Amino acid sequence: MNPSLRQLALQFAALLAVLSLAWPYYGVRGEPLPWGGVAIAVGAAAALLATLSRQPWWWRLIHGVFAPLAWLVAQLEIEPGWFLAAAILLLLIYRGALAGQVPLYLSNRETAAALSGLLPEAPGARCLDLGAGLGSMLRPLAEIRPDARFTGVENAPLTWLGGRLLTLGQSNCDWRWGSLWQTPLSDFDLVYAFLSPVPMEQLWKKVEAEMKPGSVFVSNSFPVPGIAPDEVVEVEDARRTQLYCYRR
C-alpha cells in the first residue's frame, strides 16, 4: 500500500473501532457522544495500531495526537478557507513529505565544508544535491569550490523558487526543478542526499545502476539499510552530523 494511504487507513481503522463501541453505548443511554473523549480514544487507538504495525516512532506520535488536536482546533471555529490556504502553502513548501515521506531538511555550512573534502581536487568536479531545498548546502560549497560545478534538484514549488533566487549570483550553480528519481546520476563525481530513512533502499538501487566508477554517494544522517559505508565523516556542528559515504 502507498505509504500515505497506509497512514490514512490506520486513522480510519482507529476511528471506526472507537465509534463502533461509543455510538451504541451512548445511543442506548440516550446521551450525545462526548467528542473530546472520543478524540482522545481515537488517538490512543491509532497510536496502538501504529505500534502494532511497526511504524516509525514519529508516525506513532502523529497518530496519537492527530484526532485530539483536530478536535481542539475545531473548538476555535476558524473559517475553513484558512485551512485550505494553509494546506496549499504547506504543499508548496513540503511537497516531498507528502509525495515520498521526505521532510525539508536544511544542511549547514559545516556540512558543506566537510563535503568539500570529499570532492575531487581537480577543477571541473561535478556535485549533485538530490532534494536541494533552499540550496543551504550547495551555495556555501559553491563558494568554497568556485572551480567545480554544482547542481541542485528540488520539486517543492516555493522551496525551488527560494533556492533559485538565492543561487542567481553563483555562476557555478545549476538549479533544476524536477524529481530526484528522474535525475540521471552518471555525470557526477559526488551525489549528496539529505532525505529520510524511507527512500534510502530504493535510492541505493538507483545509485548502483547509474553512478560511475570512482564517484561517491553521500547520505546525511541516514545510512543505506544493510550496506556498510566506506567512510563515516563526523561533522563538527551542533547536531553532530554524520555523513555516510559510499564509493562506487
CSV table of C-alpha atoms in Angstrom, one decimal:
chain,number,residue,atom,x,y,z
A,1,MET,CA,0.0,0.0,0.0
A,2,ASN,CA,1.1,3.5,-0.7
A,3,PRO,CA,2.7,4.9,2.5
A,4,SER,CA,0.3,7.9,2.7
A,5,LEU,CA,-2.7,5.6,2.2
A,6,ARG,CA,-1.3,3.3,4.9
A,7,GLN,CA,-1.4,6.1,7.5
A,8,LEU,CA,-4.8,7.2,6.5
A,9,ALA,CA,-6.0,3.6,6.8
A,10,LEU,CA,-4.7,3.4,10.3
A,11,GLN,CA,-6.5,6.5,11.3
A,12,PHE,CA,-9.7,5.3,9.7
A,13,ALA,CA,-9.4,1.9,11.4
A,14,ALA,CA,-9.0,3.6,14.8
A,15,LEU,CA,-11.9,5.9,14.2
A,16,LEU,CA,-14.1,3.0,13.1
A,17,ALA,CA,-13.1,0.9,16.1
A,18,VAL,CA,-13.9,3.7,18.7
A,19,LEU,CA,-17.1,4.8,17.1
A,20,SER,CA,-18.4,1.2,16.8
A,21,LEU,CA,-18.2,1.0,20.6
A,22,ALA,CA,-19.1,4.5,21.6
A,23,TRP,CA,-22.1,5.1,19.4
A,24,PRO,CA,-24.1,2.1,20.6
A,25,TYR,CA,-23.2,2.7,24.2
A,26,TYR,CA,-24.2,6.4,24.2
A,27,GLY,CA,-27.1,5.7,21.8
A,28,VAL,CA,-28.7,3.2,24.2
A,29,ARG,CA,-28.3,5.7,27.1
A,30,GLY,CA,-29.7,8.5,25.0
A,31,GLU,CA,-26.7,10.7,25.6
A,32,PRO,CA,-24.7,12.7,23.0
A,33,LEU,CA,-21.2,11.5,22.2
A,34,PRO,CA,-18.5,13.2,24.3
A,35,TRP,CA,-16.4,14.2,21.2
A,36,GLY,CA,-13.4,15.3,23.3
A,37,GLY,CA,-13.2,11.9,24.9
A,38,VAL,CA,-13.8,10.2,21.6
A,39,ALA,CA,-11.0,12.1,20.0
A,40,ILE,CA,-8.6,11.1,22.8
A,41,ALA,CA,-9.7,7.5,22.4
A,42,VAL,CA,-9.2,7.6,18.6
A,43,GLY,CA,-5.7,9.0,19.2
A,44,ALA,CA,-4.9,6.2,21.6
A,45,ALA,CA,-6.2,3.5,19.3
A,46,ALA,CA,-4.4,5.0,16.3
A,47,ALA,CA,-1.1,5.1,18.2
A,48,LEU,CA,-1.6,1.5,19.3
A,49,LEU,CA,-2.3,0.4,15.7
A,50,ALA,CA,0.8,2.3,14.5
A,51,THR,CA,2.9,0.5,17.2
A,52,LEU,CA,1.5,-2.9,16.3
A,53,SER,CA,2.1,-2.3,12.6
A,54,ARG,CA,5.7,-1.2,13.4
A,55,GLN,CA,5.5,2.3,12.1
A,56,PRO,CA,8.5,4.6,12.9
A,57,TRP,CA,8.2,6.5,16.2
A,58,TRP,CA,7.3,9.8,14.6
A,59,TRP,CA,4.3,8.2,12.9
A,60,ARG,CA,3.2,6.8,16.3
A,61,LEU,CA,3.4,10.3,17.8
A,62,ILE,CA,1.5,11.8,14.8
A,63,HIS,CA,-1.3,9.2,15.0
A,64,GLY,CA,-1.6,9.7,18.8
A,65,VAL,CA,-2.1,13.5,18.7
A,66,PHE,CA,-3.9,13.9,15.4
A,67,ALA,CA,-7.5,13.3,16.5
A,68,PRO,CA,-7.2,15.2,19.8
A,69,LEU,CA,-5.6,18.2,18.1
A,70,ALA,CA,-8.2,18.1,15.3
A,71,TRP,CA,-10.9,18.3,18.0
A,72,LEU,CA,-9.2,21.2,19.8
A,73,VAL,CA,-8.8,23.2,16.6
A,74,ALA,CA,-12.5,22.6,15.8
A,75,GLN,CA,-13.4,24.3,19.0
A,76,LEU,CA,-11.7,27.5,17.8
A,77,GLU,CA,-14.3,27.8,15.0
A,78,ILE,CA,-11.8,29.1,12.4
A,79,GLU,CA,-13.1,29.8,8.9
A,80,PRO,CA,-12.5,26.8,6.6
A,81,GLY,CA,-10.8,28.9,4.0
A,82,TRP,CA,-7.8,29.4,6.3
A,83,PHE,CA,-7.2,25.7,6.5
A,84,LEU,CA,-7.3,25.4,2.7
A,85,ALA,CA,-4.8,28.2,2.4
A,86,ALA,CA,-2.5,26.7,5.0
A,87,ALA,CA,-2.7,23.3,3.2
A,88,ILE,CA,-1.8,24.8,-0.1
A,89,LEU,CA,1.1,26.7,1.4
A,90,LEU,CA,2.4,23.6,3.1
A,91,LEU,CA,2.1,21.6,-0.1
A,92,LEU,CA,4.1,24.2,-2.0
A,93,ILE,CA,6.9,24.1,0.6
A,94,TYR,CA,6.8,20.5,1.8
A,95,ARG,CA,5.7,18.6,-1.3
A,96,GLY,CA,8.4,15.9,-0.7
A,97,ALA,CA,6.9,15.0,2.7
A,98,LEU,CA,3.6,14.1,1.1
A,99,ALA,CA,4.9,12.5,-2.1
A,100,GLY,CA,7.7,10.5,-0.6
A,101,GLN,CA,7.9,11.0,3.2
A,102,VAL,CA,10.9,13.3,2.7
A,103,PRO,CA,10.8,16.3,5.0
A,104,LEU,CA,12.6,19.6,4.3
A,105,TYR,CA,16.0,19.3,6.0
A,106,LEU,CA,18.4,22.2,5.7
A,107,SER,CA,22.2,21.4,5.6
A,108,ASN,CA,24.6,23.8,7.3
A,109,ARG,CA,27.9,25.4,6.4
A,110,GLU,CA,29.9,22.9,8.5
A,111,THR,CA,28.4,20.1,6.4
A,112,ALA,CA,29.3,21.9,3.2
A,113,ALA,CA,32.9,22.3,4.4
A,114,ALA,CA,33.1,18.6,5.2
A,115,LEU,CA,31.8,17.7,1.7
A,116,SER,CA,34.4,19.9,0.1
A,117,GLY,CA,37.0,17.5,1.3
A,118,LEU,CA,35.2,14.6,-0.5
A,119,LEU,CA,35.1,16.3,-3.9
A,120,PRO,CA,37.9,15.6,-6.4
A,121,GLU,CA,40.6,18.2,-6.2
A,122,ALA,CA,40.9,18.6,-10.0
A,123,PRO,CA,39.0,21.6,-11.5
A,124,GLY,CA,35.7,20.8,-13.1
A,125,ALA,CA,34.4,18.3,-10.4
A,126,ARG,CA,30.7,17.9,-10.5
A,127,CYS,CA,28.4,17.6,-7.5
A,128,LEU,CA,24.6,16.9,-7.3
A,129,ASP,CA,22.3,17.6,-4.4
A,130,LEU,CA,19.1,15.5,-4.5
A,131,GLY,CA,16.3,17.4,-2.8
A,132,ALA,CA,18.3,20.5,-2.6
A,133,GLY,CA,15.8,22.6,-0.6
A,134,LEU,CA,16.9,26.2,-0.5
A,135,GLY,CA,20.5,25.4,-1.5
A,136,SER,CA,21.8,25.5,2.0
A,137,MET,CA,24.5,23.0,1.1
A,138,LEU,CA,25.2,23.9,-2.5
A,139,ARG,CA,25.6,27.7,-2.0
A,140,PRO,CA,28.4,27.6,0.6
A,141,LEU,CA,30.0,24.7,-1.2
A,142,ALA,CA,30.0,26.6,-4.5
A,143,GLU,CA,31.8,29.4,-2.7
A,144,ILE,CA,34.4,27.1,-1.3
A,145,ARG,CA,35.0,25.4,-4.7
A,146,PRO,CA,34.4,28.0,-7.4
A,147,ASP,CA,36.3,25.7,-9.8
A,148,ALA,CA,33.6,23.0,-9.5
A,149,ARG,CA,30.1,22.7,-10.9
A,150,PHE,CA,27.1,22.2,-8.6
A,151,THR,CA,23.6,21.0,-9.5
A,152,GLY,CA,20.6,21.2,-7.2
A,153,VAL,CA,17.3,19.3,-7.8
A,154,GLU,CA,14.1,20.3,-5.9
A,155,ASN,CA,10.4,19.5,-6.6
A,156,ALA,CA,8.6,21.6,-4.0
A,157,PRO,CA,7.5,24.8,-5.8
A,158,LEU,CA,8.1,27.5,-3.2
A,159,THR,CA,11.3,25.8,-2.0
A,160,TRP,CA,12.6,25.6,-5.5
A,161,LEU,CA,11.8,29.2,-6.2
A,162,GLY,CA,13.6,30.3,-3.0
A,163,GLY,CA,16.7,28.3,-3.9
A,164,ARG,CA,16.6,29.6,-7.5
A,165,LEU,CA,16.6,33.2,-6.2
A,166,LEU,CA,19.3,32.6,-3.7
A,167,THR,CA,21.7,31.0,-6.3
A,168,LEU,CA,21.2,33.6,-9.0
A,169,GLY,CA,24.5,35.2,-8.4
A,170,GLN,CA,26.5,31.9,-8.4
A,171,SER,CA,27.5,31.0,-12.0
A,172,ASN,CA,28.7,27.5,-11.0
A,173,CYS,CA,25.3,26.5,-9.6
A,174,ASP,CA,22.7,24.9,-11.8
A,175,TRP,CA,19.3,25.0,-10.1
A,176,ARG,CA,16.7,22.5,-11.5
A,177,TRP,CA,13.1,21.8,-11.0
A,178,GLY,CA,12.3,18.0,-11.0
A,179,SER,CA,12.2,14.7,-9.3
A,180,LEU,CA,15.3,13.1,-7.9
A,181,TRP,CA,14.1,9.8,-9.3
A,182,GLN,CA,14.1,11.2,-12.8
A,183,THR,CA,17.6,12.8,-12.5
A,184,PRO,CA,20.5,10.9,-14.1
A,185,LEU,CA,23.4,10.4,-11.7
A,186,SER,CA,26.0,9.2,-14.2
A,187,ASP,CA,27.7,12.6,-14.9
A,188,PHE,CA,28.5,13.5,-11.2
A,189,ASP,CA,31.6,12.8,-9.1
A,190,LEU,CA,29.7,13.3,-5.8
A,191,VAL,CA,25.9,12.8,-5.2
A,192,TYR,CA,24.6,14.2,-1.9
A,193,ALA,CA,21.2,13.4,-0.3
A,194,PHE,CA,19.7,14.6,3.0
A,195,LEU,CA,16.3,12.8,2.8
A,196,SER,CA,14.9,10.3,5.3
A,197,PRO,CA,15.2,6.6,6.1
A,198,VAL,CA,12.2,5.8,3.8
A,199,PRO,CA,13.6,6.2,0.3
A,200,MET,CA,17.2,5.1,1.1
A,201,GLU,CA,16.9,1.5,-0.1
A,202,GLN,CA,15.3,2.5,-3.4
A,203,LEU,CA,17.7,5.3,-3.9
A,204,TRP,CA,20.7,2.9,-3.4
A,205,LYS,CA,19.4,0.8,-6.3
A,206,LYS,CA,19.5,3.9,-8.5
A,207,VAL,CA,23.0,4.8,-7.2
A,208,GLU,CA,24.2,1.3,-8.1
A,209,ALA,CA,22.7,1.4,-11.5
A,210,GLU,CA,23.8,4.9,-12.6
A,211,MET,CA,26.8,6.3,-10.7
A,212,LYS,CA,30.1,5.9,-12.5
A,213,PRO,CA,33.2,4.1,-11.0
A,214,GLY,CA,35.3,6.4,-8.8
A,215,SER,CA,32.3,8.6,-7.8
A,216,VAL,CA,30.9,8.8,-4.2
A,217,PHE,CA,27.4,8.9,-2.8
A,218,VAL,CA,27.0,10.7,0.5
A,219,SER,CA,23.9,10.5,2.7
A,220,ASN,CA,23.5,12.9,5.5
A,221,SER,CA,22.3,11.2,8.8
A,222,PHE,CA,20.5,8.2,7.1
A,223,PRO,CA,22.6,5.2,6.1
A,224,VAL,CA,21.6,2.8,3.4
A,225,PRO,CA,19.9,-0.2,5.0
A,226,GLY,CA,22.1,-3.3,5.1
A,227,ILE,CA,25.1,-1.6,3.3
A,228,ALA,CA,28.2,-0.7,5.3
A,229,PRO,CA,29.5,2.7,4.3
A,230,ASP,CA,33.1,3.0,3.1
A,231,GLU,CA,33.6,6.0,5.4
A,232,VAL,CA,31.6,8.0,8.0
A,233,VAL,CA,32.5,11.6,8.3
A,234,GLU,CA,31.6,13.3,11.6
A,235,VAL,CA,30.8,17.0,11.1
A,236,GLU,CA,31.8,19.3,13.9
A,237,ASP,CA,28.4,21.1,14.2
A,238,ALA,CA,25.8,21.4,17.0
A,239,ARG,CA,23.9,18.2,15.9
A,240,ARG,CA,27.0,16.1,15.4
A,241,THR,CA,26.0,15.3,11.8
A,242,GLN,CA,27.3,12.1,10.3
A,243,LEU,CA,27.9,11.7,6.6
A,244,TYR,CA,27.7,8.2,5.3
A,245,CYS,CA,30.0,7.8,2.2
A,246,TYR,CA,29.7,5.0,-0.3
A,247,ARG,CA,32.3,4.8,-3.0
A,248,ARG,CA,31.5,3.4,-6.4
